[in-house]
Amino acid sequence: MGKATRPLRVAIVGSGPSGFYTAERLQQTEGLEVEIDMFERLPTPFGLVRVGVAPDHQKIKSVTKQYEAVADHPGYRLLGCVEFGTHITREDLRRHYDAVVYAVGAAADRRLGIPGEELKGSHPATEFVAWYNGHPDHKDLEYEVQNTERVVVVGNGNVAMDVARMLSRSHADLQKTDMADHALEVLAQSTVREVVVLGRRGPVQAAFTGPEVKELGELEGVDIVVHADEIELDDASREALENGPKSQQKIYETLREFAERPPGDASRRIVLRFLASPVALHGDERVEKVVIARNRLESDDSGALRARQTDQVEEIEAGMVLRAVGYRGVPLKDVPFDERAGTIPNERGRLRDLDTGEPLAGEYVVGWIKRGPSGVIGTNRADARETVAELLEDLEAGRLGGAEAPSAEAVDALLAERECTPMTFEQWRSIDAHERERGSWSDRPRVKLTSLDEMRQIASAVASGGD
Ligand code: NAP
């Protein structure tokens, strides 16, 4: 197994960065002959690079060139429009492949657990991001940006930075991006004048990165507001900052500079609040007010600084709340799942049996469903390396059982039986070319297709040999 006479057959479930880095690592392994089938629920590959990365961060998206090189490699196939659990099961994959790698990311959101969280107008930021990025599942969502002046964003990570920016950037700026047309139309009518970002801990504990927070202060037509008293440091935070990485010190300098800016008169503003947590959302049918408690920092047993609520509360009006408090993994049918962590239990990427704790050779995980929703795109490269090392160790040690029906034809026949016609990478290329061409008419990187039917229609030209 793994030689030209009998290539190693690997199924990768998910076509985001972690899936592609896994495929890349396998392809780069010297002396290994490998056939990779990558399963994807949507017709479009690249996961959050397409439907997560902000539309005004096009440079980050150019990473897809590396993924295209992986797709060009002999032995690689994309099987788009194939849903795990519906069209193909865990058992099927174990029958047809020597190894299965789950690279499905974290599709849901964490909850705040406060009263009013379910009111109309309170949304997970993860869905808002998917909406403005044209994810077909989320294209019909509705946001209240046309009848409110203030939006509250909860959370202090890079997703909070992204959504605050998207709500504040001028229409002229957004129009130059590949933001989905439906979102552009809605945001063009936005009445939002103020976006308040709530960080539950202090400036030193913020999860966002330097360039992302700095960018907020550089937006044209947008004032940035930081209250000086909210970035004053307690002793523990000062010590953490002094001994912490340079990047953290830079973030603090940026925030200090924001706090020192004289009041501006721009038509929009972003307010970065710290030591502030929402404790309730109020409103009759929809969000009207957010109750915010002031926090102080306290060390827990491990020495980490946690937010502890004080009895100082205030209420601010807001017509929409975006909860940007992190993504959360979703269980896959018949695959072990750790509910508490929101991940598939694993040891260095090798699946672990939940009852016995024993590693299960032949099944692996990578990316956010392995380690939780952290890190940047490139983090997944090292992560994939670790998972592939375990897989290769199992191969070397003869622990990969060998699939019962190891052929592409057998998989195709199975999917055909289930009336599932997979989309190929070539078909994705035709969608890609179509979107880019439409973009070129208006000087945009692309105009995204957001309807599955439209995508299928464009792709069908390739399947039928048309142009
Ligand atoms: P994140 O970085 O984990 O940030 C989550 C934020 O939510 C933290 O500030 C956290 O505060 C806060 N939070 C959690 N529970 C809360 C609660 N109950 N109440 C109030 N605040 C709460 O998650 P993310 O922003 O979703 O980003 C996910 C990953 O994608 C990150 O690694 C991020 O860097 C990456 N990403 C990168 C970019 C980019 O590079 N431009 C863009 C988007 C996302 P605590 O720290 O106190 O827990």
PDB file of C-alpha atoms and ligand atoms in Angstrom, residues 48 52-54 57 60 110-114 126 154-162 165 198-201 205-209 212 215 276-278 295 305-307 324-327 368 371 373-377 379, ligand 1:
ATOM      1  CA  LEU A  48     -13.630  29.889   5.141  1.00  0.00           C
ATOM      2  CA  GLY A  52     -15.179  33.510   6.030  1.00  0.00           C
ATOM      3  CA  VAL A  53     -12.280  35.815   5.107  1.00  0.00           C
ATOM      4  CA  ALA A  54     -13.553  39.389   4.822  1.00  0.00           C
ATOM      5  CA  HIS A  57      -8.975  41.201   2.613  1.00  0.00           C
ATOM      6  CA  ILE A  60      -5.380  36.661   2.221  1.00  0.00           C
ATOM      7  CA  ARG A 110     -20.808  29.668  20.715  1.00  0.00           C
ATOM      8  CA  ARG A 111     -23.641  31.062  22.794  1.00  0.00           C
ATOM      9  CA  LEU A 112     -23.661  33.855  25.371  1.00  0.00           C
ATOM     10  CA  GLY A 113     -26.294  32.289  27.622  1.00  0.00           C
ATOM     11  CA  ILE A 114     -27.932  35.600  28.587  1.00  0.00           C
ATOM     12  CA  THR A 126     -20.584  33.663  12.093  1.00  0.00           C
ATOM     13  CA  VAL A 154     -19.908  41.126  21.455  1.00  0.00           C
ATOM     14  CA  GLY A 155     -16.398  39.641  21.506  1.00  0.00           C
ATOM     15  CA  ASN A 156     -12.869  40.872  21.036  1.00  0.00           C
ATOM     16  CA  GLY A 157     -11.480  38.572  18.357  1.00  0.00           C
ATOM     17  CA  ASN A 158     -10.744  39.103  14.679  1.00  0.00           C
ATOM     18  CA  VAL A 159     -14.292  38.176  13.671  1.00  0.00           C
ATOM     19  CA  ALA A 160     -15.505  41.102  15.806  1.00  0.00           C
ATOM     20  CA  MET A 161     -13.002  43.327  13.960  1.00  0.00           C
ATOM     21  CA  ASP A 162     -14.214  42.033  10.585  1.00  0.00           C
ATOM     22  CA  ARG A 165     -15.362  47.016   9.660  1.00  0.00           C
ATOM     23  CA  LEU A 198     -17.635  44.815  23.753  1.00  0.00           C
ATOM     24  CA  GLY A 199     -14.524  43.088  25.101  1.00  0.00           C
ATOM     25  CA  ARG A 200     -15.221  41.258  28.351  1.00  0.00           C
ATOM     26  CA  ARG A 201     -11.598  41.501  29.503  1.00  0.00           C
ATOM     27  CA  GLN A 205      -6.302  40.101  26.938  1.00  0.00           C
ATOM     28  CA  ALA A 206      -7.954  41.007  23.613  1.00  0.00           C
ATOM     29  CA  ALA A 207      -7.929  38.183  21.067  1.00  0.00           C
ATOM     30  CA  PHE A 208      -7.678  40.387  17.969  1.00  0.00           C
ATOM     31  CA  THR A 209      -4.351  40.880  16.203  1.00  0.00           C
ATOM     32  CA  GLU A 212      -6.777  44.114  12.336  1.00  0.00           C
ATOM     33  CA  GLU A 215      -7.101  48.977  10.376  1.00  0.00           C
ATOM     34  CA  ALA A 276     -17.680  45.212  29.472  1.00  0.00           C
ATOM     35  CA  SER A 277     -20.086  42.256  29.121  1.00  0.00           C
ATOM     36  CA  PRO A 278     -23.660  42.137  27.921  1.00  0.00           C
ATOM     37  CA  ASN A 295     -16.081  43.760  34.767  1.00  0.00           C
ATOM     38  CA  LEU A 305      -7.018  36.586  34.315  1.00  0.00           C
ATOM     39  CA  ARG A 306     -10.797  36.128  34.066  1.00  0.00           C
ATOM     40  CA  ALA A 307     -13.584  38.707  33.777  1.00  0.00           C
ATOM     41  CA  ALA A 324     -18.749  37.275  17.813  1.00  0.00           C
ATOM     42  CA  VAL A 325     -17.686  34.994  20.665  1.00  0.00           C
ATOM     43  CA  GLY A 326     -16.241  32.178  18.601  1.00  0.00           C
ATOM     44  CA  TYR A 327     -17.113  29.320  16.293  1.00  0.00           C
ATOM     45  CA  TRP A 368     -10.670  23.458  13.810  1.00  0.00           C
ATOM     46  CA  ARG A 371      -8.012  21.671  17.941  1.00  0.00           C
ATOM     47  CA  PRO A 373     -11.472  27.415  16.342  1.00  0.00           C
ATOM     48  CA  SER A 374      -8.130  29.153  16.783  1.00  0.00           C
ATOM     49  CA  GLY A 375      -5.225  30.435  14.756  1.00  0.00           C
ATOM     50  CA  VAL A 376      -4.899  31.890  11.280  1.00  0.00           C
ATOM     51  CA  ILE A 377      -5.075  30.058   7.929  1.00  0.00           C
ATOM     52  CA  THR A 379      -1.744  27.513  11.437  1.00  0.00           C
TER      53      THR A 379
HETATM   54  P1  NAP B   1     -11.596  34.299  19.052  1.00  0.00           P
HETATM   55  O1  NAP B   1     -10.342  34.841  18.492  1.00  0.00           O
HETATM   56  O2  NAP B   1     -11.526  33.081  19.881  1.00  0.00           O
HETATM   57  O3  NAP B   1     -12.288  35.476  19.892  1.00  0.00           O
HETATM   58  C1  NAP B   1     -13.452  35.252  20.617  1.00  0.00           C
HETATM   59  C2  NAP B   1     -13.698  36.445  21.509  1.00  0.00           C
HETATM   60  O4  NAP B   1     -14.956  36.271  22.146  1.00  0.00           O
HETATM   61  C3  NAP B   1     -12.671  36.611  22.636  1.00  0.00           C
HETATM   62  O5  NAP B   1     -12.387  37.964  22.796  1.00  0.00           O
HETATM   63  C4  NAP B   1     -13.412  36.054  23.860  1.00  0.00           C
HETATM   64  O6  NAP B   1     -13.010  36.637  25.068  1.00  0.00           O
HETATM   65  C5  NAP B   1     -14.812  36.513  23.542  1.00  0.00           C
HETATM   66  N1  NAP B   1     -15.833  35.780  24.273  1.00  0.00           N
HETATM   67  C6  NAP B   1     -15.988  34.430  24.362  1.00  0.00           C
HETATM   68  N2  NAP B   1     -17.063  34.138  25.122  1.00  0.00           N
HETATM   69  C7  NAP B   1     -17.572  35.321  25.522  1.00  0.00           C
HETATM   70  C8  NAP B   1     -18.674  35.687  26.327  1.00  0.00           C
HETATM   71  N3  NAP B   1     -19.469  34.769  26.853  1.00  0.00           N
HETATM   72  N4  NAP B   1     -18.914  36.997  26.528  1.00  0.00           N
HETATM   73  C9  NAP B   1     -18.129  37.937  25.992  1.00  0.00           C
HETATM   74  N5  NAP B   1     -17.067  37.660  25.211  1.00  0.00           N
HETATM   75  C10 NAP B   1     -16.797  36.362  24.986  1.00  0.00           C
HETATM   76  O7  NAP B   1     -12.681  33.946  17.927  1.00  0.00           O
HETATM   77  P2  NAP B   1     -13.076  34.621  16.518  1.00  0.00           P
HETATM   78  O8  NAP B   1     -13.003  36.089  16.543  1.00  0.00           O
HETATM   79  O9  NAP B   1     -14.337  33.937  16.145  1.00  0.00           O
HETATM   80  O10 NAP B   1     -11.930  34.090  15.549  1.00  0.00           O
HETATM   81  C11 NAP B   1     -11.702  32.687  15.322  1.00  0.00           C
HETATM   82  C12 NAP B   1     -10.310  32.481  14.756  1.00  0.00           C
HETATM   83  O11 NAP B   1     -10.260  32.962  13.412  1.00  0.00           O
HETATM   84  C13 NAP B   1      -9.242  33.235  15.522  1.00  0.00           C
HETATM   85  O12 NAP B   1      -8.094  32.466  15.601  1.00  0.00           O
HETATM   86  C14 NAP B   1      -9.021  34.460  14.659  1.00  0.00           C
HETATM   87  O13 NAP B   1      -7.748  35.056  14.818  1.00  0.00           O
HETATM   88  C15 NAP B   1      -9.215  33.884  13.276  1.00  0.00           C
HETATM   89  N6  NAP B   1      -9.580  34.970  12.344  1.00  0.00           N
HETATM   90  C16 NAP B   1      -8.570  35.647  11.767  1.00  0.00           C
HETATM   91  C17 NAP B   1      -8.852  36.718  10.941  1.00  0.00           C
HETATM   92  C18 NAP B   1      -7.710  37.486  10.333  1.00  0.00           C
HETATM   93  O14 NAP B   1      -6.574  37.042  10.410  1.00  0.00           O
HETATM   94  N7  NAP B   1      -7.948  38.645   9.753  1.00  0.00           N
HETATM   95  C19 NAP B   1     -10.171  37.097  10.697  1.00  0.00           C
HETATM   96  C20 NAP B   1     -11.187  36.388  11.318  1.00  0.00           C
HETATM   97  C21 NAP B   1     -10.883  35.315  12.160  1.00  0.00           C
HETATM   98  P3  NAP B   1     -12.035  35.869  26.069  1.00  0.00           P
HETATM   99  O15 NAP B   1     -10.670  36.007  25.486  1.00  0.00           O
HETATM  100  O16 NAP B   1     -12.221  36.575  27.347  1.00  0.00           O
HETATM  101  O17 NAP B   1     -12.495  34.426  26.111  1.00  0.00           O
END
